[in-house]
PDB file of C-alpha atoms in Angstrom:
ATOM      1  CA  LEU A 279      -0.107   0.042   0.001  1.00 66.00           C
ATOM      2  CA  ASN A 280       2.809   2.490   0.933  1.00 72.00           C
ATOM      3  CA  HIS A 281       4.329   1.744  -2.550  1.00 77.00           C
ATOM      4  CA  LEU A 282       1.010   2.849  -4.293  1.00 77.00           C
ATOM      5  CA  ILE A 283       0.802   6.090  -2.363  1.00 77.00           C
ATOM      6  CA  GLN A 284       4.447   6.969  -2.186  1.00 78.00           C
ATOM      7  CA  ASP A 285       3.811   9.903  -4.759  1.00 83.00           C
ATOM      8  CA  LEU A 286       0.808  11.291  -3.169  1.00 81.00           C
ATOM      9  CA  PRO A 287       0.593  14.038  -0.485  1.00 81.00           C
ATOM     10  CA  VAL A 288      -0.821  11.788   2.245  1.00 76.00           C
ATOM     11  CA  HIS A 289       0.482  10.672   5.563  1.00 76.00           C
ATOM     12  CA  ARG A 290       1.932   7.241   5.552  1.00 73.00           C
ATOM     13  CA  GLU A 291       1.587   5.117   8.785  1.00 75.00           C
ATOM     14  CA  SER A 292       4.825   3.885  10.251  1.00 79.00           C
ATOM     15  CA  ARG A 293       3.229   1.192  12.502  1.00 77.00           C
ATOM     16  CA  PRO A 294       2.917  -2.427  10.942  1.00 78.00           C
ATOM     17  CA  PHE A 295      -0.418  -3.048   9.338  1.00 75.00           C
ATOM     18  CA  ARG A 296      -3.059  -4.796  11.237  1.00 75.00           C
ATOM     19  CA  ALA A 297      -6.205  -5.587   9.416  1.00 76.00           C
ATOM     20  CA  HIS A 298      -9.325  -4.071  11.029  1.00 77.00           C
ATOM     21  CA  MET A 299     -12.701  -2.504  10.155  1.00 78.00           C
ATOM     22  CA  THR A 300     -13.871   0.832  11.673  1.00 80.00           C
ATOM     23  CA  LEU A 301     -17.570   1.015  12.045  1.00 76.00           C
ATOM     24  CA  ALA A 302     -17.777   4.206  13.594  1.00 76.00           C
ATOM     25  CA  ARG A 303     -15.472   7.148  14.473  1.00 75.00           C
ATOM     26  CA  LYS A 304     -16.340  10.408  16.298  1.00 77.00           C
ATOM     27  CA  ALA A 305     -20.039   9.571  15.421  1.00 80.00           C
ATOM     28  CA  LYS A 306     -22.685  11.746  16.994  1.00 86.00           C
ATOM     29  CA  TYR A 307     -25.579   9.954  15.288  1.00 83.00           C
ATOM     30  CA  ARG A 308     -26.301   6.906  13.113  1.00 81.00           C
ATOM     31  CA  PRO A 309     -25.973   7.914   9.429  1.00 77.00           C
ATOM     32  CA  GLN A 310     -28.551   6.577   6.992  1.00 82.00           C
ATOM     33  CA  ILE A 311     -26.023   4.700   4.776  1.00 79.00           C
ATOM     34  CA  CYS A 312     -26.685   1.416   2.853  1.00 80.00           C
ATOM     35  CA  PHE A 313     -23.836  -0.816   2.753  1.00 78.00           C
ATOM     36  CA  THR A 314     -22.900  -3.540   0.248  1.00 85.00           C
ATOM     37  CA  ALA A 315     -22.282  -6.918   1.653  1.00 83.00           C
ATOM     38  CA  ILE A 316     -18.549  -8.054   1.745  1.00 83.00           C
ATOM     39  CA  SER A 317     -17.061 -11.368   2.539  1.00 86.00           C
ATOM     40  CA  MET A 318     -13.882 -11.765   4.636  1.00 83.00           C
ATOM     41  CA  ARG A 319     -12.181 -14.407   6.761  1.00 86.00           C
ATOM     42  CA  ALA A 320     -11.167 -13.741  10.330  1.00 86.00           C
ATOM     43  CA  LYS A 321      -9.827 -15.747  13.203  1.00 88.00           C
ATOM     44  CA  LYS A 322     -10.722 -13.321  15.886  1.00 89.00           C
ATOM     45  CA  PHE A 323     -13.311 -10.433  16.503  1.00 88.00           C
ATOM     46  CA  ALA A 324     -12.548  -7.519  18.935  1.00 90.00           C
ATOM     47  CA  LEU A 325     -14.362  -4.509  20.233  1.00 90.00           C
ATOM     48  CA  VAL A 326     -11.655  -1.788  20.632  1.00 89.00           C
ATOM     49  CA  GLU A 327     -12.210   1.731  22.008  1.00 88.00           C
ATOM     50  CA  SER A 328     -10.035   4.587  20.617  1.00 85.00           C
ATOM     51  CA  VAL A 329      -9.256   7.350  23.221  1.00 88.00           C
ATOM     52  CA  SER A 330      -7.639  10.615  22.090  1.00 88.00           C
ATOM     53  CA  LEU A 331      -4.859  11.809  24.278  1.00 91.00           C
ATOM     54  CA  VAL A 332      -2.617  14.652  24.120  1.00 93.00           C
ATOM     55  CA  SER A 333       0.188  12.207  23.217  1.00 91.00           C
ATOM     56  CA  GLY A 334      -1.917  10.630  20.427  1.00 86.00           C
ATOM     57  CA  VAL A 335      -4.596   7.937  20.175  1.00 86.00           C
ATOM     58  CA  GLU A 336      -4.647   4.961  22.683  1.00 90.00           C
ATOM     59  CA  TYR A 337      -6.591   1.865  21.714  1.00 89.00           C
ATOM     60  CA  ARG A 338      -8.056  -0.050  24.480  1.00 91.00           C
ATOM     61  CA  LEU A 339      -9.322  -3.692  24.128  1.00 93.00           C
ATOM     62  CA  ILE A 340     -12.783  -4.023  25.551  1.00 94.00           C
ATOM     63  CA  GLU A 341     -13.595  -7.710  24.557  1.00 95.00           C
ATOM     64  CA  SER A 342     -12.386 -10.086  22.007  1.00 94.00           C
ATOM     65  CA  TRP A 343     -13.830 -13.433  20.766  1.00 95.00           C
ATOM     66  CA  GLU A 344     -12.307 -16.283  18.965  1.00 94.00           C
ATOM     67  CA  LEU A 345     -14.100 -17.429  15.912  1.00 90.00           C
ATOM     68  CA  GLN A 346     -14.712 -21.001  15.046  1.00 85.00           C
ATOM     69  CA  ALA A 347     -14.134 -22.404  11.566  1.00 70.00           C
TER      70      ALA A 347
END
């Protein structure tokens, strides 16, 4: 991914990539959006809270579940 955006004026993340899906960020209300279904494989599901601090964002694991095949 970094190779594809190397010539674009965007911030590149220095942390290693960890696949995730953000369902809501700084949401004040539920938007009226229709989503197209996607298919993906996962071994684990987690609920994580992001907390904005002066030093940056901290991610706190609330709960996680192992998924069965």
